[in-house]
CSV table of C-alpha atoms in Angstrom, one decimal:
chain,number,residue,atom,x,y,z
A,272,MET,CA,-120.7,-20.3,27.0
A,273,ASN,CA,-124.3,-21.4,27.6
A,274,PRO,CA,-127.1,-18.9,28.3
A,275,GLU,CA,-127.1,-19.5,32.1
A,276,GLN,CA,-123.3,-18.9,32.3
A,277,ARG,CA,-123.7,-15.8,30.2
A,278,GLU,CA,-126.3,-14.4,32.5
A,279,GLN,CA,-124.3,-15.3,35.6
A,280,LEU,CA,-121.2,-13.6,34.1
A,281,ILE,CA,-123.1,-10.4,33.3
A,282,SER,CA,-124.9,-10.3,36.7
A,283,SER,CA,-121.5,-10.8,38.5
A,284,ALA,CA,-120.0,-7.9,36.5
A,285,LYS,CA,-122.9,-5.7,37.4
A,286,LEU,CA,-122.5,-6.6,41.1
A,287,GLY,CA,-118.8,-5.8,40.8
A,288,MET,CA,-119.6,-2.4,39.4
A,289,LYS,CA,-121.8,-1.7,42.4
A,290,ASN,CA,-118.9,-2.7,44.7
A,291,ALA,CA,-116.3,-0.6,42.8
A,292,TYR,CA,-114.2,1.8,44.9
A,293,ALA,CA,-114.1,4.8,42.6
A,294,VAL,CA,-113.1,7.4,45.1
A,295,VAL,CA,-111.1,9.6,42.7
A,296,SER,CA,-112.9,9.4,39.3
A,297,GLY,CA,-116.5,8.5,40.4
A,298,PHE,CA,-116.5,6.1,37.5
A,299,PRO,CA,-117.3,2.6,38.8
A,300,VAL,CA,-116.4,-0.4,36.6
A,301,GLY,CA,-117.2,-4.0,37.2
A,302,ALA,CA,-116.0,-7.2,35.5
A,303,ALA,CA,-116.3,-10.9,35.8
A,304,VAL,CA,-114.5,-13.9,34.3
A,305,LEU,CA,-115.9,-17.3,33.4
A,306,THR,CA,-113.4,-20.1,33.9
A,307,SER,CA,-113.2,-23.1,31.6
A,308,ALA,CA,-114.5,-25.1,34.6
A,309,GLY,CA,-117.7,-23.0,34.6
A,310,LYS,CA,-116.9,-20.9,37.6
A,311,VAL,CA,-117.5,-17.1,37.7
A,312,PHE,CA,-115.3,-14.7,39.6
A,313,GLN,CA,-116.2,-11.0,39.9
A,314,GLY,CA,-113.9,-8.0,40.1
A,315,CYS,CA,-114.2,-4.2,40.4
A,316,ALA,CA,-112.2,-1.1,39.8
A,317,THR,CA,-110.3,-0.1,42.9
A,318,GLU,CA,-108.8,3.4,42.9
A,319,SER,CA,-106.4,5.1,45.3
A,320,VAL,CA,-105.8,8.7,46.0
A,321,ILE,CA,-102.2,7.9,45.1
A,322,SER,CA,-102.0,8.2,41.4
A,323,GLY,CA,-101.4,5.0,39.5
A,324,MET,CA,-102.1,2.6,42.4
A,325,GLY,CA,-105.6,1.5,41.2
A,326,VAL,CA,-106.6,-1.8,39.7
A,327,CYS,CA,-108.9,-2.2,36.7
A,328,ALA,CA,-112.0,-4.4,37.2
A,329,GLU,CA,-110.9,-6.9,34.6
A,330,ARG,CA,-107.6,-7.5,36.2
A,331,SER,CA,-109.3,-7.6,39.6
A,332,ALA,CA,-111.6,-10.4,38.4
A,333,ILE,CA,-108.8,-12.4,36.9
A,334,ASP,CA,-106.7,-12.0,40.1
A,335,HIS,CA,-109.7,-13.1,42.1
A,336,ALA,CA,-109.9,-16.3,40.0
A,337,VAL,CA,-106.1,-16.9,40.2
A,338,ALA,CA,-106.1,-16.5,43.9
A,339,CYS,CA,-108.6,-19.4,44.0
A,340,GLY,CA,-106.4,-21.5,41.7
A,341,GLU,CA,-108.2,-20.9,38.4
A,342,TYR,CA,-106.0,-20.0,35.4
A,343,LEU,CA,-108.1,-21.0,32.4
A,344,PHE,CA,-110.7,-18.5,31.2
A,345,ASP,CA,-113.4,-18.7,28.5
A,346,ALA,CA,-114.9,-15.2,28.8
A,347,VAL,CA,-114.6,-11.8,30.4
A,348,ALA,CA,-117.4,-9.3,30.9
A,349,VAL,CA,-116.9,-5.6,31.6
A,350,ILE,CA,-119.6,-3.0,32.5
A,351,SER,CA,-119.8,0.6,33.5
A,352,GLU,CA,-122.5,3.3,34.0
A,353,LEU,CA,-121.8,4.7,30.5
A,354,GLU,CA,-124.6,4.3,28.0
A,355,GLU,CA,-122.2,2.8,25.4
A,356,PRO,CA,-120.4,-0.4,26.2
A,357,ILE,CA,-116.7,0.1,27.2
A,358,ALA,CA,-113.8,-1.9,26.1
A,359,PRO,CA,-111.0,-3.1,28.3
A,360,CYS,CA,-108.0,-0.8,28.4
A,361,GLY,CA,-104.7,-1.8,26.8
A,362,MET,CA,-103.2,-3.0,30.0
A,363,CYS,CA,-106.2,-5.3,30.6
A,364,LEU,CA,-106.1,-6.6,27.0
A,365,GLN,CA,-102.5,-7.6,27.6
A,366,TYR,CA,-103.4,-9.3,30.8
A,367,ILE,CA,-106.3,-11.2,29.2
A,368,GLY,CA,-104.1,-12.0,26.2
A,369,GLU,CA,-101.5,-13.7,28.4
A,370,PHE,CA,-104.1,-15.9,29.9
A,371,SER,CA,-105.4,-16.8,26.4
A,372,GLN,CA,-101.9,-18.3,25.8
A,373,VAL,CA,-102.2,-20.2,29.1
A,374,ALA,CA,-105.6,-21.5,28.1
A,375,ASP,CA,-104.5,-22.1,24.5
A,376,HIS,CA,-107.7,-20.6,23.1
A,377,ASP,CA,-109.3,-17.3,22.4
A,378,ILE,CA,-111.2,-15.6,25.2
A,379,GLU,CA,-114.6,-14.0,24.5
A,380,ILE,CA,-115.1,-10.4,25.7
A,381,LEU,CA,-118.5,-9.0,26.5
A,382,MET,CA,-118.7,-5.2,26.8
A,383,ILE,CA,-121.9,-4.0,28.4
A,384,GLY,CA,-123.4,-0.5,28.5
A,385,ALA,CA,-125.8,1.0,31.1
A,386,THR,CA,-128.8,0.2,28.7
A,387,ASP,CA,-127.7,-3.5,28.7
A,388,GLU,CA,-126.5,-3.2,25.1
A,389,ILE,CA,-123.8,-5.9,24.7
A,390,ARG,CA,-120.9,-5.8,22.2
A,391,GLU,CA,-119.1,-9.0,21.7
A,392,SER,CA,-115.5,-9.5,20.6
A,393,SER,CA,-112.6,-11.7,21.6
A,394,ILE,CA,-109.1,-11.1,22.9
A,395,ARG,CA,-107.5,-12.1,19.6
A,396,GLN,CA,-109.8,-9.8,17.6
A,397,MET,CA,-109.0,-6.9,20.0
A,398,LEU,CA,-105.3,-7.7,20.4
A,399,PRO,CA,-104.2,-9.8,17.4
A,400,VAL,CA,-100.6,-9.9,18.4
A,401,ILE,CA,-100.2,-11.1,21.9
A,402,PHE,CA,-96.9,-11.1,23.8
A,403,GLY,CA,-97.0,-13.6,26.6
A,404,PRO,CA,-95.3,-16.5,28.4
A,405,LEU,CA,-95.1,-18.7,25.3
A,406,ASP,CA,-93.1,-16.0,23.5
A,407,LEU,CA,-90.5,-16.3,26.2
A,408,GLY,CA,-90.5,-20.1,25.9
A,409,LEU,CA,-92.0,-20.5,29.4
A,410,ASP,CA,-93.7,-23.7,30.4
A,411,VAL,CA,-97.4,-23.0,31.3
A,412,THR,CA,-98.5,-26.6,31.4
A,413,ARG,CA,-98.9,-26.6,35.2
A,414,TYR,CA,-101.7,-24.0,34.8
A,415,ARG,CA,-103.6,-26.1,32.3
A,416,ARG,CA,-105.1,-28.6,34.7
């Protein structure tokens, strides 16, 4: 990821946080994904008053990209209003991990705090054992265009 892409990824995640629908928790979270083609898609946390119906920002960003025909990701950024950077939840790590199998490479994860502190990791560092489509013998080549 070059410096311009990194800045665009972080800016998109921040905008996603501003657009979050955090009606229950009051805890807005934003995210963005960088595709292997260099496109950035944002997402935001979307809650519901019905328990369990919400969507995390990271999965929202990935779903936004998938809806536009993008399946190969190089990086994910996640941001909240907390001073310390937050990590993706376990469900989001699983989701990102599946797409790392589709992309056939590790996906960088940027975690950003309210003070703009950035912690960097990768999906394979955070979730070293990934269960995904390849473990089921599924053909993902159509998503690797």
